Tab-separated table of C-alpha atoms in Angstrom:
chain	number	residue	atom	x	y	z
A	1	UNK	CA	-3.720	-15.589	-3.908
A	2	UNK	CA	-6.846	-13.881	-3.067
A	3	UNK	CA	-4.803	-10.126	-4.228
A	4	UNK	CA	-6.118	-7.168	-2.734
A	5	UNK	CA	-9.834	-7.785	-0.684
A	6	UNK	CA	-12.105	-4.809	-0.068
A	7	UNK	CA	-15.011	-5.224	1.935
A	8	UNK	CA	-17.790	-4.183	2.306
A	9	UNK	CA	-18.902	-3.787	-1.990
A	10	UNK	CA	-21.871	-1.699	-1.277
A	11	UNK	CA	-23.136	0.581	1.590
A	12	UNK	CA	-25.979	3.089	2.077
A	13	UNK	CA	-24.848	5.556	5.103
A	14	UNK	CA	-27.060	8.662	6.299
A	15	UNK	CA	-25.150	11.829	6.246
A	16	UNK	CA	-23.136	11.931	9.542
A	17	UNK	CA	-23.157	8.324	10.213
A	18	UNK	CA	-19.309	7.337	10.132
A	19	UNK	CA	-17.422	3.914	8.868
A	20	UNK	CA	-14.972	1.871	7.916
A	21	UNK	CA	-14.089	0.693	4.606
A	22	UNK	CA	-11.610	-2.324	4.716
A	23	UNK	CA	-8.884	-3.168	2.973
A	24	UNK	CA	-6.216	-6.814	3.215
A	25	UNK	CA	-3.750	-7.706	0.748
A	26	UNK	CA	-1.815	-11.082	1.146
A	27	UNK	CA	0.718	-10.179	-1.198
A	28	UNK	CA	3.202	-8.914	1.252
A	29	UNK	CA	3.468	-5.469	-0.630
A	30	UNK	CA	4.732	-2.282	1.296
A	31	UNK	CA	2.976	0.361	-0.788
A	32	UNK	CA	-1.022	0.526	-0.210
A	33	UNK	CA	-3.380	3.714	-1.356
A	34	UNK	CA	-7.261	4.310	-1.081
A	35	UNK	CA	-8.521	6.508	-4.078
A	36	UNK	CA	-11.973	7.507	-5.145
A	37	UNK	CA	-13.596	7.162	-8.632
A	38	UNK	CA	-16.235	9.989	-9.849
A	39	UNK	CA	-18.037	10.507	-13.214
A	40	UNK	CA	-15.427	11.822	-15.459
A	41	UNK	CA	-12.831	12.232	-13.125
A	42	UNK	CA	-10.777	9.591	-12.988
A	43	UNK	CA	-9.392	8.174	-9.654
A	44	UNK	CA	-7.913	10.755	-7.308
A	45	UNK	CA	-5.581	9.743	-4.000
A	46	UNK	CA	-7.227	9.724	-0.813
A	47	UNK	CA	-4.351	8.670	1.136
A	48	UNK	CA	-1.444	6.371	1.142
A	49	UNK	CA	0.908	4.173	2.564
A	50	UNK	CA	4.416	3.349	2.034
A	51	UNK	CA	4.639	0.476	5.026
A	52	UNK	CA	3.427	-0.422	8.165
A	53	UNK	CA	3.136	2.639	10.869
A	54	UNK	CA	3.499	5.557	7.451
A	55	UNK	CA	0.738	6.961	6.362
A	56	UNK	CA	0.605	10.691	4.157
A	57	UNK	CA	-2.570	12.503	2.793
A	58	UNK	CA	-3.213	12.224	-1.131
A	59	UNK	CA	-4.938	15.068	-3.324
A	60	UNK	CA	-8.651	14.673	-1.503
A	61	UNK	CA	-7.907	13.670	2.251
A	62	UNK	CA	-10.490	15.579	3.999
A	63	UNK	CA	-13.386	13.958	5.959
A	64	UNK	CA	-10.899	10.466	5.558
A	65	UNK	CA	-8.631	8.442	7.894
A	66	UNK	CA	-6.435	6.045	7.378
A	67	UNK	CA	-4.274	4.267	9.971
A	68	UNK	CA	-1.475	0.849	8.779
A	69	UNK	CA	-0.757	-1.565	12.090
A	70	UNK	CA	-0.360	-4.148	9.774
A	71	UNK	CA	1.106	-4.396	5.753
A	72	UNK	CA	-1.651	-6.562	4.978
A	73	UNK	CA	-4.250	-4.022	6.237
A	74	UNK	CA	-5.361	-0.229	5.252
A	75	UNK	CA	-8.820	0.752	6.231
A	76	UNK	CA	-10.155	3.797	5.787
A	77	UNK	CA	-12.673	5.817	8.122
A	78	UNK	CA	-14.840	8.322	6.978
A	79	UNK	CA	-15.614	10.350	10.366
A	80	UNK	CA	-18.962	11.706	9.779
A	81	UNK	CA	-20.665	11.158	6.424
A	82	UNK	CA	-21.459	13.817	3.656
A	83	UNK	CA	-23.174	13.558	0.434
A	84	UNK	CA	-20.062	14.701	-1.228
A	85	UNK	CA	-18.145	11.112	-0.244
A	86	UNK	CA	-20.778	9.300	-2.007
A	87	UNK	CA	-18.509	7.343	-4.957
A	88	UNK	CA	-16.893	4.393	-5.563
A	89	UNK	CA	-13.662	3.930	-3.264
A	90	UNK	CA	-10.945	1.439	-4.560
A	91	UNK	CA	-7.794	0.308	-2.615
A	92	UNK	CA	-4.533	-0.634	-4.169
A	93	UNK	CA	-1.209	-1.882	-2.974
A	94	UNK	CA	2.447	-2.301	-4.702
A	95	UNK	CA	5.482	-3.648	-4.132
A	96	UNK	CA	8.000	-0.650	-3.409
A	97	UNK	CA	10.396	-0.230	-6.740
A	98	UNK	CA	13.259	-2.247	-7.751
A	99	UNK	CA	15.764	-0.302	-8.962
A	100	UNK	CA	14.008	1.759	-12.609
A	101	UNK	CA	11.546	-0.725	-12.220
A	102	UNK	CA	7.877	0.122	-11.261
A	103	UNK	CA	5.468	-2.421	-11.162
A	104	UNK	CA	2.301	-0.904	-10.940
A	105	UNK	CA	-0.484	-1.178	-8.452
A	106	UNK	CA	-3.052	-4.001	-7.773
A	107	UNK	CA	-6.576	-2.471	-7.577
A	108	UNK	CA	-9.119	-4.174	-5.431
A	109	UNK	CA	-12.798	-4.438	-6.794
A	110	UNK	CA	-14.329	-1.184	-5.105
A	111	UNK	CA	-16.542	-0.305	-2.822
A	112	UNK	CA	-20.047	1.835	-3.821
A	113	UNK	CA	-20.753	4.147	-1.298
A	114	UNK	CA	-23.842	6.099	-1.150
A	115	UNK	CA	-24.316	8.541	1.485
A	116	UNK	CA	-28.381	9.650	1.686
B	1	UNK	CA	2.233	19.213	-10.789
B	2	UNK	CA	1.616	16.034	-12.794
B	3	UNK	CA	-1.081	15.578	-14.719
B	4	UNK	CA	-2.470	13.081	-17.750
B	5	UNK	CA	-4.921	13.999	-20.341
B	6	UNK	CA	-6.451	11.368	-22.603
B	7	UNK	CA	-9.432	12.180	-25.464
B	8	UNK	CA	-12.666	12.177	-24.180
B	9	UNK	CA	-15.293	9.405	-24.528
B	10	UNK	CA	-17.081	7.253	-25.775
B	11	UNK	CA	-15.278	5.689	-28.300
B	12	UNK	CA	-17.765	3.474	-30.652
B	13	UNK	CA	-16.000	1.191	-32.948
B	14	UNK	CA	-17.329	-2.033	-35.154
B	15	UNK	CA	-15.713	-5.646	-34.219
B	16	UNK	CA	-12.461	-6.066	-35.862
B	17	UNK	CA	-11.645	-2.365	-36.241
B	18	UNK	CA	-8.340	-0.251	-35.517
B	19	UNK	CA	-7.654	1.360	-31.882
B	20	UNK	CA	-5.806	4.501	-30.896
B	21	UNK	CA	-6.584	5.874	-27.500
B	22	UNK	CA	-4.672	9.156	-26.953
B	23	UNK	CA	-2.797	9.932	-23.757
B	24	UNK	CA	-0.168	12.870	-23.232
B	25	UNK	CA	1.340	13.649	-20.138
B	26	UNK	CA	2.879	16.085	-17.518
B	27	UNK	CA	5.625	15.367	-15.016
B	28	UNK	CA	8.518	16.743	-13.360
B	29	UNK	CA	10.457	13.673	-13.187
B	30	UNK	CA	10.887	10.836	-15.107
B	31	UNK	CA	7.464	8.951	-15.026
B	32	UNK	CA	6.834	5.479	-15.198
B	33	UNK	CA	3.378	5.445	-17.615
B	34	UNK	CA	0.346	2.733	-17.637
B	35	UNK	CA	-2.708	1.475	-18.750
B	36	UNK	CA	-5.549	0.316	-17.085
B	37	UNK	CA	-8.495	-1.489	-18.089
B	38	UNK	CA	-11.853	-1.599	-15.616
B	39	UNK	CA	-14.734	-3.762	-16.837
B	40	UNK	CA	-17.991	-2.881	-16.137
B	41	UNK	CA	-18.509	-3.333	-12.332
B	42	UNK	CA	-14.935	-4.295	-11.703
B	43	UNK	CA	-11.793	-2.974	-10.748
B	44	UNK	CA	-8.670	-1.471	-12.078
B	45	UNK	CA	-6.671	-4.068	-13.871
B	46	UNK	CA	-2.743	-3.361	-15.406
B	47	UNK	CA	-3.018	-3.357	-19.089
B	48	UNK	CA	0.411	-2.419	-20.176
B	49	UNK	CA	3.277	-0.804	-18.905
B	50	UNK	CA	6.224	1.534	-19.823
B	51	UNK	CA	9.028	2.896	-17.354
B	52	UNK	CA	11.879	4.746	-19.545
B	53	UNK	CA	11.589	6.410	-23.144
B	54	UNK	CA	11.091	4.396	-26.277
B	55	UNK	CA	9.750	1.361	-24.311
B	56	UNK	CA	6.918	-0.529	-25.810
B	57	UNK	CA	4.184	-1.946	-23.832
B	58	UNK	CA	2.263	-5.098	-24.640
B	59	UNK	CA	-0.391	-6.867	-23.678
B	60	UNK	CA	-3.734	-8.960	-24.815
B	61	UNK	CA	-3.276	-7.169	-28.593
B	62	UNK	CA	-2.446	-3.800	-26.960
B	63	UNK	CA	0.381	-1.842	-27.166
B	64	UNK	CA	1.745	1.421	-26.515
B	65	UNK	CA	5.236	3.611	-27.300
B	66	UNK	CA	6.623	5.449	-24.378
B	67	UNK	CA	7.209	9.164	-26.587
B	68	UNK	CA	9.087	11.644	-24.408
B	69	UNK	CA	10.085	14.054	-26.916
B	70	UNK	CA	5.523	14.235	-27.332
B	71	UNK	CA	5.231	13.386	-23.844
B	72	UNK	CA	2.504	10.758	-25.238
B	73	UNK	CA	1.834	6.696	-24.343
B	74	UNK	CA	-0.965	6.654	-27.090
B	75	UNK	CA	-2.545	3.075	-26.682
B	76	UNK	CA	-3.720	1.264	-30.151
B	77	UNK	CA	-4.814	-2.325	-30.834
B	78	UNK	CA	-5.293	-4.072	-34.633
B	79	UNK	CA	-8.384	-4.898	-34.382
B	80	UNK	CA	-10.784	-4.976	-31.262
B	81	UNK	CA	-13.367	-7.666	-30.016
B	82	UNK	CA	-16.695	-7.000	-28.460
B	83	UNK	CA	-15.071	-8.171	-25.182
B	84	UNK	CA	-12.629	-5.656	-24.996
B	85	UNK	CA	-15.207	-2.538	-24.407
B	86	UNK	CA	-14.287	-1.573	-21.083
B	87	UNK	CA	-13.276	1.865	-19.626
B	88	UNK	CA	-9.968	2.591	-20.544
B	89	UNK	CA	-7.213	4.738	-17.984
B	90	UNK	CA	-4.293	6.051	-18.965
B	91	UNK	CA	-1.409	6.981	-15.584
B	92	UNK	CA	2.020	7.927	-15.123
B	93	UNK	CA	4.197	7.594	-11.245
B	94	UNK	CA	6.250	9.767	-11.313
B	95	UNK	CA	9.171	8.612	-9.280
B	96	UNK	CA	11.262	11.682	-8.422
B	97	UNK	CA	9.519	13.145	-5.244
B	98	UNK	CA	6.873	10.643	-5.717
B	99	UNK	CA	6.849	8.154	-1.906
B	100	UNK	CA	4.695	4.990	-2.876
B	101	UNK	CA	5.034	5.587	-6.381
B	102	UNK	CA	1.655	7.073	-6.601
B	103	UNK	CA	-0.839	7.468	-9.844
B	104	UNK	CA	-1.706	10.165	-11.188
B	105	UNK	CA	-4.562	9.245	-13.708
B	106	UNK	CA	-6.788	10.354	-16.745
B	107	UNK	CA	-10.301	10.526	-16.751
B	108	UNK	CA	-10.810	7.671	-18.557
B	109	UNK	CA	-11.912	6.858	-21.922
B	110	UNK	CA	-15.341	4.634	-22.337
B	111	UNK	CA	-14.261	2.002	-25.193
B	112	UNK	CA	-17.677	0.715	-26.903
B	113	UNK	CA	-17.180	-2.457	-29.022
B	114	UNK	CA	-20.162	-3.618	-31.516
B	115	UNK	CA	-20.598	-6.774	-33.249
């Protein structure tokens, strides 16, 4: 199992230049997220997914897109660049919970963004 | 809204030494709570988990007591190897309004390990 794939794992954008960050899992899991990691921060949620065709903002949504045609896929679009989105973006995905059970989410290896 | 708070880094410790990590929480619900471990240049991996009061979570040498009447999943291992300095997250999903069973997470805690 290759587990959650994020591609690319490091990108130099100018401001206002726009892209896609990708995101596959082959795990078959309903429950997919994009958050961003900042210097003493912690993660925060950019947006989510709880299966194919559902998507819902997180706490920092704006300047992001996110669509889900598929469950294995969840890329994210930034539309036009800003200095602001330049951290490291991770994707995770999870399968929904059974019952009290909650099993957690599968983090991807990031992607370093660095918008110039 | 939810919210997890966990003491400040870096933590410097000698090989072989005792761990304690700090994390208290806030939540509406009934949270779920986890750790998660990111090496340098990695991602997030699952450390440990706890989903209901008084469950322990264990893992690698770490564990951690679900407290709800502190509202604390305080992590702690015996005594820690160079390889496990790392940064250290503590999160709770809270699952009462909470679609996807989102994370809510600390801000980390740098773990520094020396021989």
């Amino acid at each position: 199992n290759a587990g959650v794939t994020q591609t690319p794992k490091f990108q130099v954008l100018k401001t206002g230049q726009s892209m896609t960050l990708q995101c596959a899992q082959d795990m078959n899991h309903e429950y997919m997220s994009w958050y961003r990691q900042d210097p003493g921060m912690g993660l925060r949620l950019i947006h989510y997914s709880v299966g194919a065709g559902i998507t819902d903002q997180g706490e920092v949504p704006n300047g992001y897109n996110v669509s889900r045609s598929t469950t294995e896929d969840f890329p994210l679009r930034l539309l036009s660049a800003a200095p602001s989105q330049t951290s490291v973006y991770f994707c995770a995905s999870s399968p929904p919970t059974g019952g009290l059970v909650n099993y957690g989410y599968t983090f991807g290896s990031g992607t370093r963004l660095t918008v110039v | 809204g939810d919210s997890v708070t966990q003491m400040e880094g870096p933590v410097t410790l000698s090989e072989e030494a005792f761990l304690t990590i700090n994390c208290t929480y806030t939540a509406t619900g009934y949270p779920s709570l986890f750790w998660y471990v990111q090496y340098p240049g990695e991602g997030l991996q699952l450390l440990l988990k706890a989903t209901k009061a008084d469950d322990k979570g264990s893992n690698k040498g770490f564990e951690a007591t679900y407290r709800k009447e502190t509202t604390s999943f305080h992590l702690e291992k015996g005594s820690v190897q160079v390889s496990d300095s790392a940064v250290y997250f503590c999160a709770l999903s809270d699952g009462g309004n909470n679609a996807g069973n989102m994370l809510t997470f600390g801000g980390g805690t740098r773990l520094m390990v020396k021989p």
